[in-house]
Amino acid sequence: MRQITELQLTDGTTLRQGEHAPHRTIQTGSQSDIPVIVRGFEDTGSRIEVKCSKGYILAFPASRIARLVVQDNA
Protein backbone atom coordinates (compact mmCIF):
# COMPACT_ATOMS: atom_id res chain seq x y z
CA MET A 1 0.00 0.00 0.00
CA ARG A 2 1.24 3.50 -0.83
CA GLN A 3 1.15 6.31 1.69
CA ILE A 4 1.53 10.05 1.10
CA THR A 5 4.35 11.42 3.27
CA GLU A 6 4.79 14.92 1.86
CA LEU A 7 2.66 17.45 0.02
CA GLN A 8 3.89 20.59 -1.74
CA LEU A 9 1.39 23.25 -2.76
CA THR A 10 1.60 25.51 -5.79
CA ASP A 11 2.54 28.46 -3.52
CA GLY A 12 5.62 26.55 -2.30
CA THR A 13 4.22 25.50 1.08
CA THR A 14 5.46 22.03 2.06
CA LEU A 15 3.70 19.79 4.58
CA ARG A 16 5.51 16.66 5.84
CA GLN A 17 4.10 13.87 7.95
CA GLY A 18 5.35 14.02 11.54
CA GLU A 19 6.60 17.60 11.29
CA HIS A 20 5.14 20.92 12.39
CA ALA A 21 2.98 22.65 9.80
CA PRO A 22 4.46 25.94 8.56
CA HIS A 23 3.87 29.06 10.65
CA ARG A 24 0.43 30.62 10.04
CA THR A 25 -1.06 27.46 8.51
CA ILE A 26 -3.86 27.64 11.08
CA GLN A 27 -4.73 30.88 12.89
CA THR A 28 -7.28 32.12 15.36
CA GLY A 29 -9.66 34.96 14.55
CA SER A 30 -7.20 37.36 16.17
CA GLN A 31 -4.40 36.15 13.84
CA SER A 32 -2.59 34.14 16.54
CA ASP A 33 -0.76 31.10 15.18
CA ILE A 34 -2.01 27.67 16.27
CA PRO A 35 0.97 25.28 16.10
CA VAL A 36 0.00 21.85 14.77
CA ILE A 37 1.82 18.71 13.67
CA VAL A 38 0.94 16.94 10.42
CA ARG A 39 -0.35 13.48 11.38
CA GLY A 40 -1.15 12.10 7.94
CA PHE A 41 -2.67 12.56 4.51
CA GLU A 42 -5.74 11.09 2.85
CA ASP A 43 -6.59 11.10 -0.86
CA THR A 44 -10.36 11.49 -1.08
CA GLY A 45 -10.38 11.47 -4.88
CA SER A 46 -11.32 15.11 -5.41
CA ARG A 47 -8.85 16.54 -2.91
CA ILE A 48 -6.06 15.70 -0.48
CA GLU A 49 -6.88 16.04 3.22
CA VAL A 50 -4.10 16.84 5.66
CA LYS A 51 -4.88 15.52 9.13
CA CYS A 52 -3.23 17.58 11.87
CA SER A 53 -2.93 17.44 15.62
CA LYS A 54 -5.61 19.10 17.76
CA GLY A 55 -8.29 17.73 15.40
CA TYR A 56 -7.65 20.09 12.49
CA ILE A 57 -8.07 18.88 8.90
CA LEU A 58 -6.99 20.90 5.87
CA ALA A 59 -8.33 20.06 2.40
CA PHE A 60 -6.62 21.01 -0.85
CA PRO A 61 -8.06 20.51 -4.36
CA ALA A 62 -5.81 18.99 -7.04
CA SER A 63 -5.31 22.43 -8.62
CA ARG A 64 -3.38 23.59 -5.51
CA ILE A 65 -1.05 20.57 -5.39
CA ALA A 66 2.34 20.85 -7.07
CA ARG A 67 3.93 17.62 -5.79
CA LEU A 68 3.18 14.53 -3.72
CA VAL A 69 5.78 12.22 -2.19
CA VAL A 70 4.58 8.68 -1.59
CA GLN A 71 6.17 5.74 0.19
CA ASP A 72 5.44 2.06 -0.25
CA ASN A 73 4.50 0.36 3.00
CA ALA A 74 5.48 -3.28 3.31
CSV table of N, CA, C and O in Angstrom, one decimal:
chain,number,residue,atom,x,y,z
A,1,MET,N,0.8,-1.2,0.0
A,1,MET,CA,0.0,0.0,0.0
A,1,MET,C,0.9,1.2,0.0
A,1,MET,O,1.9,1.3,0.7
A,2,ARG,N,0.5,2.2,-0.7
A,2,ARG,CA,1.2,3.5,-0.8
A,2,ARG,C,0.7,4.5,0.1
A,2,ARG,O,-0.5,4.7,0.3
A,3,GLN,N,1.5,5.3,0.7
A,3,GLN,CA,1.1,6.3,1.7
A,3,GLN,C,1.8,7.6,1.3
A,3,GLN,O,3.0,7.7,1.0
A,4,ILE,N,1.0,8.7,1.3
A,4,ILE,CA,1.5,10.1,1.1
A,4,ILE,C,2.3,10.5,2.3
A,4,ILE,O,1.8,10.4,3.5
A,5,THR,N,3.5,11.0,2.1
A,5,THR,CA,4.4,11.4,3.3
A,5,THR,C,4.7,12.9,3.2
A,5,THR,O,5.1,13.5,4.2
A,6,GLU,N,4.5,13.5,2.0
A,6,GLU,CA,4.8,14.9,1.9
A,6,GLU,C,3.9,15.5,0.8
A,6,GLU,O,3.6,14.8,-0.2
A,7,LEU,N,3.5,16.7,1.0
A,7,LEU,CA,2.7,17.5,0.0
A,7,LEU,C,3.3,18.8,-0.2
A,7,LEU,O,3.6,19.5,0.8
A,8,GLN,N,3.4,19.2,-1.4
A,8,GLN,CA,3.9,20.6,-1.7
A,8,GLN,C,2.8,21.3,-2.5
A,8,GLN,O,2.3,20.7,-3.5
A,9,LEU,N,2.4,22.5,-2.1
A,9,LEU,CA,1.4,23.3,-2.8
A,9,LEU,C,2.0,24.1,-3.8
A,9,LEU,O,3.2,24.4,-3.9
A,10,THR,N,1.1,24.7,-4.7
A,10,THR,CA,1.6,25.5,-5.8
A,10,THR,C,2.2,26.8,-5.3
A,10,THR,O,3.0,27.4,-6.0
A,11,ASP,N,1.9,27.2,-4.1
A,11,ASP,CA,2.5,28.5,-3.5
A,11,ASP,C,3.9,28.2,-2.8
A,11,ASP,O,4.5,29.1,-2.3
A,12,GLY,N,4.3,26.9,-2.9
A,12,GLY,CA,5.6,26.5,-2.3
A,12,GLY,C,5.5,26.0,-0.9
A,12,GLY,O,6.5,25.5,-0.4
A,13,THR,N,4.4,26.0,-0.3
A,13,THR,CA,4.2,25.5,1.1
A,13,THR,C,4.4,24.0,1.0
A,13,THR,O,3.9,23.3,0.2
A,14,THR,N,5.2,23.5,2.0
A,14,THR,CA,5.5,22.0,2.1
A,14,THR,C,5.0,21.5,3.4
A,14,THR,O,5.3,22.1,4.5
A,15,LEU,N,4.2,20.4,3.4
A,15,LEU,CA,3.7,19.8,4.6
A,15,LEU,C,4.2,18.4,4.6
A,15,LEU,O,4.1,17.6,3.6
A,16,ARG,N,4.9,18.0,5.7
A,16,ARG,CA,5.5,16.7,5.8
A,16,ARG,C,4.9,15.9,7.1
A,16,ARG,O,4.8,16.6,8.1
A,17,GLN,N,4.7,14.7,6.9
A,17,GLN,CA,4.1,13.9,8.0
A,17,GLN,C,5.1,13.8,9.1
A,17,GLN,O,6.3,13.7,9.0
A,18,GLY,N,4.5,14.1,10.3
A,18,GLY,CA,5.3,14.0,11.5
A,18,GLY,C,6.0,15.3,11.9
A,18,GLY,O,6.7,15.4,12.9
A,19,GLU,N,5.9,16.3,11.0
A,19,GLU,CA,6.6,17.6,11.3
A,19,GLU,C,5.6,18.7,11.6
A,19,GLU,O,4.4,18.6,11.2
A,20,HIS,N,6.0,19.8,12.2
A,20,HIS,CA,5.1,20.9,12.4
A,20,HIS,C,4.7,21.5,11.1
A,20,HIS,O,5.5,21.6,10.1
A,21,ALA,N,3.5,21.9,11.0
A,21,ALA,CA,3.0,22.6,9.8
A,21,ALA,C,3.6,24.0,9.8
A,21,ALA,O,4.0,24.6,10.9
A,22,PRO,N,3.8,24.6,8.6
A,22,PRO,CA,4.5,25.9,8.6
A,22,PRO,C,3.7,27.0,9.4
A,22,PRO,O,2.5,26.9,9.6
A,23,HIS,N,4.4,28.0,9.9
A,23,HIS,CA,3.9,29.1,10.6
A,23,HIS,C,2.7,29.7,9.9
A,23,HIS,O,2.8,29.9,8.7
A,24,ARG,N,1.6,30.0,10.6
A,24,ARG,CA,0.4,30.6,10.0
A,24,ARG,C,-0.4,29.7,9.2
A,24,ARG,O,-1.3,30.2,8.4
A,25,THR,N,-0.2,28.4,9.2
A,25,THR,CA,-1.1,27.5,8.5
A,25,THR,C,-2.5,27.5,9.1
A,25,THR,O,-3.4,27.5,8.3
A,26,ILE,N,-2.6,27.5,10.4
A,26,ILE,CA,-3.9,27.6,11.1
A,26,ILE,C,-3.8,28.8,12.1
A,26,ILE,O,-2.8,28.9,12.9
A,27,GLN,N,-4.7,29.7,12.0
A,27,GLN,CA,-4.7,30.9,12.9
A,27,GLN,C,-6.1,31.1,13.6
A,27,GLN,O,-7.1,30.6,13.1
A,28,THR,N,-6.0,31.7,14.7
A,28,THR,CA,-7.3,32.1,15.4
A,28,THR,C,-7.9,33.4,14.7
A,28,THR,O,-7.2,34.0,13.8
A,29,GLY,N,-9.0,33.8,15.1
A,29,GLY,CA,-9.7,35.0,14.5
A,29,GLY,C,-8.9,36.2,14.8
A,29,GLY,O,-8.9,37.2,14.1
A,30,SER,N,-8.0,36.2,15.9
A,30,SER,CA,-7.2,37.4,16.2
A,30,SER,C,-5.8,37.2,15.6
A,30,SER,O,-4.9,37.9,16.0
A,31,GLN,N,-5.6,36.3,14.6
A,31,GLN,CA,-4.4,36.1,13.8
A,31,GLN,C,-3.3,35.5,14.6
A,31,GLN,O,-2.1,35.6,14.3
A,32,SER,N,-3.6,34.9,15.8
A,32,SER,CA,-2.6,34.1,16.5
A,32,SER,C,-2.4,32.8,15.9
A,32,SER,O,-3.3,32.1,15.4
A,33,ASP,N,-1.1,32.4,15.8
A,33,ASP,CA,-0.8,31.1,15.2
A,33,ASP,C,-1.2,29.9,16.1
A,33,ASP,O,-1.0,30.0,17.3
A,34,ILE,N,-1.7,28.9,15.5
A,34,ILE,CA,-2.0,27.7,16.3
A,34,ILE,C,-1.0,26.6,15.8
A,34,ILE,O,-1.2,26.1,14.6
A,35,PRO,N,0.0,26.3,16.6
A,35,PRO,CA,1.0,25.3,16.1
A,35,PRO,C,0.4,23.9,16.1
A,35,PRO,O,-0.3,23.4,17.0
A,36,VAL,N,0.5,23.2,14.9
A,36,VAL,CA,0.0,21.9,14.8
A,36,VAL,C,1.0,21.0,14.1
A,36,VAL,O,1.9,21.5,13.4
A,37,ILE,N,0.9,19.7,14.3
A,37,ILE,CA,1.8,18.7,13.7
A,37,ILE,C,1.0,17.9,12.6
A,37,ILE,O,-0.1,17.6,12.9
A,38,VAL,N,1.6,17.7,11.5
A,38,VAL,CA,0.9,16.9,10.4
A,38,VAL,C,1.0,15.5,10.8
A,38,VAL,O,2.0,14.9,11.0
A,39,ARG,N,-0.2,14.9,11.0
A,39,ARG,CA,-0.4,13.5,11.4
A,39,ARG,C,-0.5,12.5,10.2
A,39,ARG,O,-0.1,11.4,10.3
A,40,GLY,N,-1.0,13.0,9.1
A,40,GLY,CA,-1.2,12.1,7.9
A,40,GLY,C,-1.9,12.8,6.8
A,40,GLY,O,-2.4,13.9,7.0
A,41,PHE,N,-2.0,12.1,5.7
A,41,PHE,CA,-2.7,12.6,4.5
A,41,PHE,C,-3.7,11.5,4.0
A,41,PHE,O,-3.5,10.3,4.2
A,42,GLU,N,-4.8,12.0,3.4
A,42,GLU,CA,-5.7,11.1,2.8
A,42,GLU,C,-6.2,11.6,1.5
A,42,GLU,O,-6.6,12.8,1.4
A,43,ASP,N,-6.1,10.8,0.5
A,43,ASP,CA,-6.6,11.1,-0.9
A,43,ASP,C,-8.1,10.7,-0.9
A,43,ASP,O,-8.4,9.6,-0.9
A,44,THR,N,-8.9,11.7,-1.0
A,44,THR,CA,-10.4,11.5,-1.1
A,44,THR,C,-10.9,11.4,-2.5
A,44,THR,O,-12.1,11.3,-2.7
A,45,GLY,N,-10.0,11.5,-3.5
A,45,GLY,CA,-10.4,11.5,-4.9
A,45,GLY,C,-10.4,12.9,-5.5
A,45,GLY,O,-9.8,13.1,-6.5
A,46,SER,N,-11.2,13.8,-4.9
A,46,SER,CA,-11.3,15.1,-5.4
A,46,SER,C,-10.4,16.1,-4.7
A,46,SER,O,-10.2,17.2,-5.2
A,47,ARG,N,-9.8,15.7,-3.6
A,47,ARG,CA,-8.8,16.5,-2.9
A,47,ARG,C,-8.0,15.7,-2.0
A,47,ARG,O,-8.2,14.5,-1.8
A,48,ILE,N,-6.9,16.3,-1.5
A,48,ILE,CA,-6.1,15.7,-0.5
A,48,ILE,C,-6.4,16.3,0.9
A,48,ILE,O,-6.4,17.6,1.0
A,49,GLU,N,-6.7,15.5,1.9
A,49,GLU,CA,-6.9,16.0,3.2
A,49,GLU,C,-5.6,15.8,4.0
A,49,GLU,O,-5.0,14.8,4.0
A,50,VAL,N,-5.3,16.9,4.8
A,50,VAL,CA,-4.1,16.8,5.7
A,50,VAL,C,-4.6,16.8,7.1
A,50,VAL,O,-5.3,17.7,7.5
A,51,LYS,N,-4.4,15.7,7.8
A,51,LYS,CA,-4.9,15.5,9.1
A,51,LYS,C,-3.8,16.0,10.1
A,51,LYS,O,-2.6,15.6,10.0
A,52,CYS,N,-4.2,16.9,11.0
A,52,CYS,CA,-3.2,17.6,11.9
A,52,CYS,C,-3.6,17.3,13.3
A,52,CYS,O,-4.7,16.8,13.6
A,53,SER,N,-2.7,17.6,14.2
A,53,SER,CA,-2.9,17.4,15.6
A,53,SER,C,-4.0,18.4,16.0
A,53,SER,O,-4.4,19.3,15.3
A,54,LYS,N,-4.6,18.2,17.2
A,54,LYS,CA,-5.6,19.1,17.8
A,54,LYS,C,-6.9,19.0,17.0
A,54,LYS,O,-7.8,19.9,17.1
A,55,GLY,N,-7.0,18.0,16.1
A,55,GLY,CA,-8.3,17.7,15.4
A,55,GLY,C,-8.5,18.5,14.1
A,55,GLY,O,-9.6,18.5,13.5
A,56,TYR,N,-7.5,19.3,13.7
A,56,TYR,CA,-7.7,20.1,12.5
A,56,TYR,C,-7.4,19.2,11.2
A,56,TYR,O,-6.6,18.4,11.2
A,57,ILE,N,-8.2,19.5,10.2
A,57,ILE,CA,-8.1,18.9,8.9
A,57,ILE,C,-8.1,20.0,7.8
A,57,ILE,O,-9.0,20.8,7.8
A,58,LEU,N,-7.1,20.0,7.0
A,58,LEU,CA,-7.0,20.9,5.9
A,58,LEU,C,-7.3,20.1,4.6
A,58,LEU,O,-6.9,19.0,4.5
A,59,ALA,N,-8.0,20.7,3.7
A,59,ALA,CA,-8.3,20.1,2.4
A,59,ALA,C,-7.9,20.9,1.2
A,59,ALA,O,-8.1,22.1,1.2
A,60,PHE,N,-7.1,20.3,0.3
A,60,PHE,CA,-6.6,21.0,-0.9
A,60,PHE,C,-7.1,20.3,-2.1
A,60,PHE,O,-6.9,19.1,-2.3
A,61,PRO,N,-7.7,21.1,-3.1
A,61,PRO,CA,-8.1,20.5,-4.4
A,61,PRO,C,-6.8,20.2,-5.2
A,61,PRO,O,-5.7,20.8,-5.0
A,62,ALA,N,-6.9,19.4,-6.2
A,62,ALA,CA,-5.8,19.0,-7.0
A,62,ALA,C,-5.1,20.2,-7.7
A,62,ALA,O,-3.9,20.2,-7.9
A,63,SER,N,-5.9,21.2,-8.0
A,63,SER,CA,-5.3,22.4,-8.6
A,63,SER,C,-4.3,23.2,-7.7
A,63,SER,O,-3.5,23.9,-8.2
A,64,ARG,N,-4.3,22.9,-6.4
A,64,ARG,CA,-3.4,23.6,-5.5
A,64,ARG,C,-2.1,22.7,-5.2
A,64,ARG,O,-1.2,23.2,-4.5
A,65,ILE,N,-2.1,21.5,-5.7
A,65,ILE,CA,-1.0,20.6,-5.4
A,65,ILE,C,0.0,20.5,-6.5
A,65,ILE,O,-0.3,20.3,-7.6
A,66,ALA,N,1.2,20.9,-6.1
A,66,ALA,CA,2.3,20.9,-7.1
A,66,ALA,C,3.1,19.5,-7.1
A,66,ALA,O,3.5,19.0,-8.1
A,67,ARG,N,3.1,18.9,-5.9
A,67,ARG,CA,3.9,17.6,-5.8
A,67,ARG,C,3.5,16.8,-4.6
A,67,ARG,O,3.2,17.3,-3.5
A,68,LEU,N,3.4,15.5,-4.8
A,68,LEU,CA,3.2,14.5,-3.7
A,68,LEU,C,4.4,13.6,-3.6
A,68,LEU,O,4.9,13.2,-4.6
A,69,VAL,N,4.8,13.2,-2.4
A,69,VAL,CA,5.8,12.2,-2.2
A,69,VAL,C,5.1,11.1,-1.5
A,69,VAL,O,4.4,11.2,-0.5
A,70,VAL,N,5.2,9.9,-2.1
A,70,VAL,CA,4.6,8.7,-1.6
A,70,VAL,C,5.6,7.7,-1.2
A,70,VAL,O,6.8,7.7,-1.7
A,71,GLN,N,5.3,6.8,-0.3
A,71,GLN,CA,6.2,5.7,0.2
A,71,GLN,C,5.4,4.4,0.2
A,71,GLN,O,4.2,4.4,0.6
A,72,ASP,N,6.1,3.4,-0.3
A,72,ASP,CA,5.4,2.1,-0.3
A,72,ASP,C,5.6,1.5,1.2
A,72,ASP,O,6.7,1.5,1.7
A,73,ASN,N,4.5,1.0,1.7
A,73,ASN,CA,4.5,0.4,3.0
A,73,ASN,C,4.5,-1.1,2.8
A,73,ASN,O,3.7,-1.7,2.0
A,74,ALA,N,5.4,-1.8,3.5
A,74,ALA,CA,5.5,-3.3,3.3
A,74,ALA,C,4.5,-4.0,4.2
A,74,ALA,O,4.1,-3.5,5.2
